[in-house]
mmCIF file of C-alpha atoms in Angstrom:
data_model
loop_
_atom_site.group_PDB
_atom_site.id
_atom_site.type_symbol
_atom_site.label_atom_id
_atom_site.label_comp_id
_atom_site.label_asym_id
_atom_site.label_seq_id
_atom_site.Cartn_x
_atom_site.Cartn_y
_atom_site.Cartn_z
ATOM 1 C CA MET A 105 -10.585 1.325 -82.304
ATOM 2 C CA SER A 106 -11.667 2.152 -78.478
ATOM 3 C CA THR A 107 -9.864 -1.566 -77.193
ATOM 4 C CA VAL A 108 -7.131 -0.841 -79.424
ATOM 5 C CA ALA A 109 -6.351 2.071 -77.150
ATOM 6 C CA LEU A 110 -7.204 0.405 -73.893
ATOM 7 C CA VAL A 111 -4.785 -2.410 -75.495
ATOM 8 C CA LEU A 112 -2.157 0.131 -75.723
ATOM 9 C CA THR A 113 -3.093 1.924 -72.368
ATOM 10 C CA ILE A 114 -2.434 -1.194 -70.452
ATOM 11 C CA LEU A 115 0.971 -1.643 -71.954
ATOM 12 C CA VAL A 116 2.407 1.737 -71.971
ATOM 13 C CA ALA A 117 1.450 1.700 -68.570
ATOM 14 C CA GLY A 118 2.668 -1.978 -67.351
ATOM 15 C CA ALA A 119 6.113 -1.448 -68.518
ATOM 16 C CA ALA A 120 6.545 1.751 -67.257
ATOM 17 C CA ALA A 121 4.751 0.986 -63.516
ATOM 18 C CA VAL A 122 7.640 -2.466 -63.906
ATOM 19 C CA LEU A 123 10.546 0.106 -64.806
ATOM 20 C CA ALA A 124 9.930 2.300 -61.874
ATOM 21 C CA PRO A 125 11.357 -0.047 -59.133
ATOM 22 C CA GLU A 126 13.085 -2.420 -61.423
ATOM 23 C CA CYS A 127 15.645 0.567 -62.725
ATOM 24 C CA ARG A 128 16.662 0.692 -58.646
ATOM 25 C CA ALA A 129 17.394 -3.505 -58.521
ATOM 26 C CA PRO A 130 21.030 -3.605 -58.248
ATOM 27 C CA ASP A 131 20.431 -7.308 -60.108
ATOM 28 C CA ALA A 132 17.642 -6.341 -62.438
ATOM 29 C CA ASN A 133 17.718 -6.989 -65.827
ATOM 30 C CA ILE A 134 14.516 -4.986 -67.173
ATOM 31 C CA THR A 135 16.272 -1.767 -67.337
ATOM 32 C CA ASP A 136 15.177 0.303 -69.924
ATOM 33 C CA SER A 137 11.611 1.626 -71.546
ATOM 34 C CA PRO A 138 12.104 -1.109 -74.138
ATOM 35 C CA ASP A 139 13.169 -4.139 -72.589
ATOM 36 C CA ALA A 140 10.059 -2.767 -70.447
ATOM 37 C CA LEU A 141 7.636 -2.448 -72.742
ATOM 38 C CA TRP A 142 9.035 -5.696 -74.442
ATOM 39 C CA TRP A 143 8.008 -7.573 -70.958
ATOM 40 C CA ALA A 144 5.343 -5.884 -70.999
ATOM 41 C CA ILE A 145 4.001 -7.565 -74.076
ATOM 42 C CA SER A 146 5.435 -11.358 -73.285
ATOM 43 C CA THR A 147 2.906 -10.840 -69.741
ATOM 44 C CA VAL A 148 0.700 -9.460 -71.482
ATOM 45 C CA THR A 149 -0.398 -12.155 -73.678
ATOM 46 C CA THR A 150 0.789 -14.606 -71.608
ATOM 47 C CA VAL A 151 3.590 -15.700 -73.889
ATOM 48 C CA GLY A 152 6.205 -14.880 -70.980
ATOM 49 C CA TYR A 153 10.169 -15.327 -72.574
ATOM 50 C CA GLY A 154 11.159 -15.134 -69.291
ATOM 51 C CA ALA A 155 14.402 -13.539 -70.441
ATOM 52 C CA LEU A 156 13.651 -10.564 -68.901
ATOM 53 C CA HIS A 157 11.357 -10.804 -65.154
ATOM 54 C CA PRO A 158 11.254 -8.163 -62.774
ATOM 55 C CA VAL A 159 13.155 -9.621 -59.165
ATOM 56 C CA THR A 160 11.449 -6.783 -57.357
ATOM 57 C CA ALA A 161 8.662 -6.875 -55.610
ATOM 58 C CA GLU A 162 6.200 -4.153 -57.191
ATOM 59 C CA GLY A 163 7.361 -5.112 -59.789
ATOM 60 C CA ARG A 164 6.591 -8.688 -60.062
ATOM 61 C CA LEU A 165 3.199 -7.398 -58.170
ATOM 62 C CA VAL A 166 2.800 -5.423 -61.432
ATOM 63 C CA GLY A 167 3.653 -8.244 -63.559
ATOM 64 C CA ALA A 168 1.249 -10.697 -61.733
ATOM 65 C CA VAL A 169 -1.880 -7.647 -62.524
ATOM 66 C CA LEU A 170 -0.255 -8.368 -66.198
ATOM 67 C CA MET A 171 -0.959 -11.415 -66.586
ATOM 68 C CA VAL A 172 -4.949 -11.440 -64.963
ATOM 69 C CA VAL A 173 -5.610 -8.089 -66.864
ATOM 70 C CA GLY A 174 -3.507 -9.573 -69.834
ATOM 71 C CA ILE A 175 -6.498 -13.560 -70.249
ATOM 72 C CA GLY A 176 -9.100 -10.748 -69.695
ATOM 73 C CA MET A 177 -8.100 -8.917 -73.114
ATOM 74 C CA MET A 178 -7.612 -11.882 -74.757
ATOM 75 C CA GLY A 179 -10.451 -13.483 -74.287
ATOM 76 C CA VAL A 180 -12.594 -9.818 -75.281
ATOM 77 C CA VAL A 181 -10.836 -8.970 -77.831
ATOM 78 C CA THR A 182 -11.559 -13.508 -78.530
ATOM 79 C CA ALA A 183 -15.583 -12.584 -78.232
ATOM 80 C CA THR A 184 -14.853 -9.067 -80.586
ATOM 81 C CA ILE A 185 -13.663 -11.215 -83.402
ATOM 82 C CA ALA A 186 -16.324 -14.621 -82.653
ATOM 83 C CA THR A 187 -19.463 -11.866 -82.560
ATOM 84 C CA ARG A 188 -17.672 -9.543 -85.855
ATOM 85 C CA LEU A 189 -18.043 -12.962 -87.821
ATOM 86 C CA ILE A 190 -21.198 -14.329 -86.631
ATOM 87 C CA LEU A 191 -23.981 -12.023 -85.720
ATOM 88 C CA PRO A 192 -24.221 -10.170 -89.486
ATOM 89 C CA GLU A 193 -25.166 -13.773 -89.914
ATOM 90 C CA GLN A 194 -28.011 -14.134 -87.222
ATOM 91 C CA GLN A 195 -28.954 -10.269 -87.744
ATOM 92 C CA ALA A 196 -30.114 -11.179 -91.178
ATOM 93 C CA GLU A 197 -31.334 -15.237 -90.032
ATOM 94 C CA GLU A 198 -33.265 -12.134 -87.864
ATOM 95 C CA ARG A 199 -34.752 -9.703 -90.513
ATOM 96 C CA LEU A 200 -36.197 -13.032 -92.837
ATOM 97 C CA GLU A 201 -37.596 -14.423 -89.688
ATOM 98 C CA TYR A 202 -39.240 -10.562 -88.770
ATOM 99 C CA ALA A 203 -40.135 -10.985 -92.323
ATOM 100 C CA ARG A 204 -42.230 -14.314 -92.241
ATOM 101 C CA LEU A 205 -43.958 -13.507 -89.487
ATOM 102 C CA GLU A 206 -45.007 -10.594 -90.547
ATOM 103 C CA ARG A 207 -45.991 -11.402 -94.007
ATOM 104 C CA ARG A 208 -48.723 -14.665 -91.610
ATOM 105 C CA LEU A 209 -50.134 -11.381 -89.088
ATOM 106 C CA HIS A 210 -50.682 -8.928 -92.455
ATOM 107 C CA GLY A 211 -50.910 -10.928 -95.740
ATOM 108 C CA HIS A 212 -50.237 -7.385 -97.129
ATOM 109 C CA GLY A 213 -54.293 -7.776 -97.829
ATOM 110 C CA ARG A 214 -54.403 -11.446 -98.979
ATOM 111 C CA ALA A 215 -54.664 -15.149 -98.265
ATOM 112 C CA THR A 216 -51.205 -16.662 -97.247
ATOM 113 C CA THR A 217 -50.802 -19.520 -99.804
ATOM 114 C CA THR A 218 -49.233 -23.354 -98.331
ATOM 115 C CA ALA A 219 -45.836 -21.921 -99.339
ATOM 116 C CA GLU A 220 -45.892 -19.545 -97.971
ATOM 117 C CA ARG A 221 -46.778 -21.024 -94.609
ATOM 118 C CA PRO A 222 -43.568 -21.978 -91.969
ATOM 119 C CA PRO A 223 -42.578 -25.678 -92.581
ATOM 120 C CA ASP A 224 -43.985 -27.625 -90.650
ATOM 121 C CA HIS A 225 -41.969 -29.470 -88.347
ATOM 122 C CA GLY A 226 -44.194 -32.741 -87.040
ATOM 123 C CA GLY A 227 -46.673 -30.752 -85.050
ATOM 124 C CA ALA A 228 -45.385 -29.872 -82.024
ATOM 125 C CA SER A 229 -45.791 -26.281 -81.682
ATOM 126 C CA ARG A 230 -49.710 -26.394 -83.416
ATOM 127 C CA LEU A 231 -51.915 -26.122 -81.028
ATOM 128 C CA PRO A 232 -55.271 -28.883 -81.545
ATOM 129 C CA THR A 233 -58.171 -27.323 -83.451
ATOM 130 C CA ARG A 234 -60.437 -28.590 -80.717
ATOM 131 C CA CYS A 235 -60.813 -31.203 -77.809
ATOM 132 C CA PRO A 236 -61.056 -34.871 -78.211
ATOM 133 C CA ARG A 237 -63.662 -36.196 -77.640
ATOM 134 C CA PRO A 238 -63.715 -39.708 -75.356
ATOM 135 C CA THR A 239 -63.559 -42.555 -77.672
ATOM 136 C CA ALA A 240 -65.433 -45.734 -75.933
ATOM 137 C CA GLY A 241 -66.794 -45.676 -71.767
ATOM 138 C CA PRO A 242 -69.853 -44.122 -69.931
ATOM 139 C CA PRO A 243 -70.613 -40.249 -70.253
ATOM 140 C CA LEU A 244 -68.669 -38.890 -66.690
ATOM 141 C CA SER A 245 -71.849 -37.904 -64.569
ATOM 142 C CA GLN A 246 -73.072 -41.709 -65.042
ATOM 143 C CA ARG A 247 -69.842 -43.575 -63.771
ATOM 144 C CA ARG A 248 -69.169 -45.163 -60.924
ATOM 145 C CA MET A 249 -66.747 -44.220 -58.284
ATOM 146 C CA THR A 250 -65.350 -47.202 -56.529
ATOM 147 C CA ALA A 251 -62.254 -47.172 -54.423
ATOM 148 C CA PRO A 252 -59.007 -49.074 -55.119
ATOM 149 C CA SER A 253 -58.950 -52.557 -54.020
#
């Protein structure tokens, strides 16, 4: 809800800020509140129809600020929607993983079965249970060190 309030505040403030200098300009086409609000909406959403545009330097400065704010707001709105769509799925996956880890750590007083263990993905994450022994050659204490030729 606070995002909607922020957007409305920016739109109304932008409309008021552009209307103040534009209503005094002789060749202005933004001369009343509905036009100023429509211009602010089209500028913030980066549509910018062009039928309404500021003619004063102050109005153009407000327009530049609204363009930058509009691009940022569209990014925030898009990120908020994406987060609301993705977050519940991520949280469910995290809860399942947490439950699996709890079962592995505590076992609920019983040994875990093979079916409860996570799948082995090639053993890349498993540590060896003991160090491998050399298969050929004399022990290190009996090896002779030679200089490379």
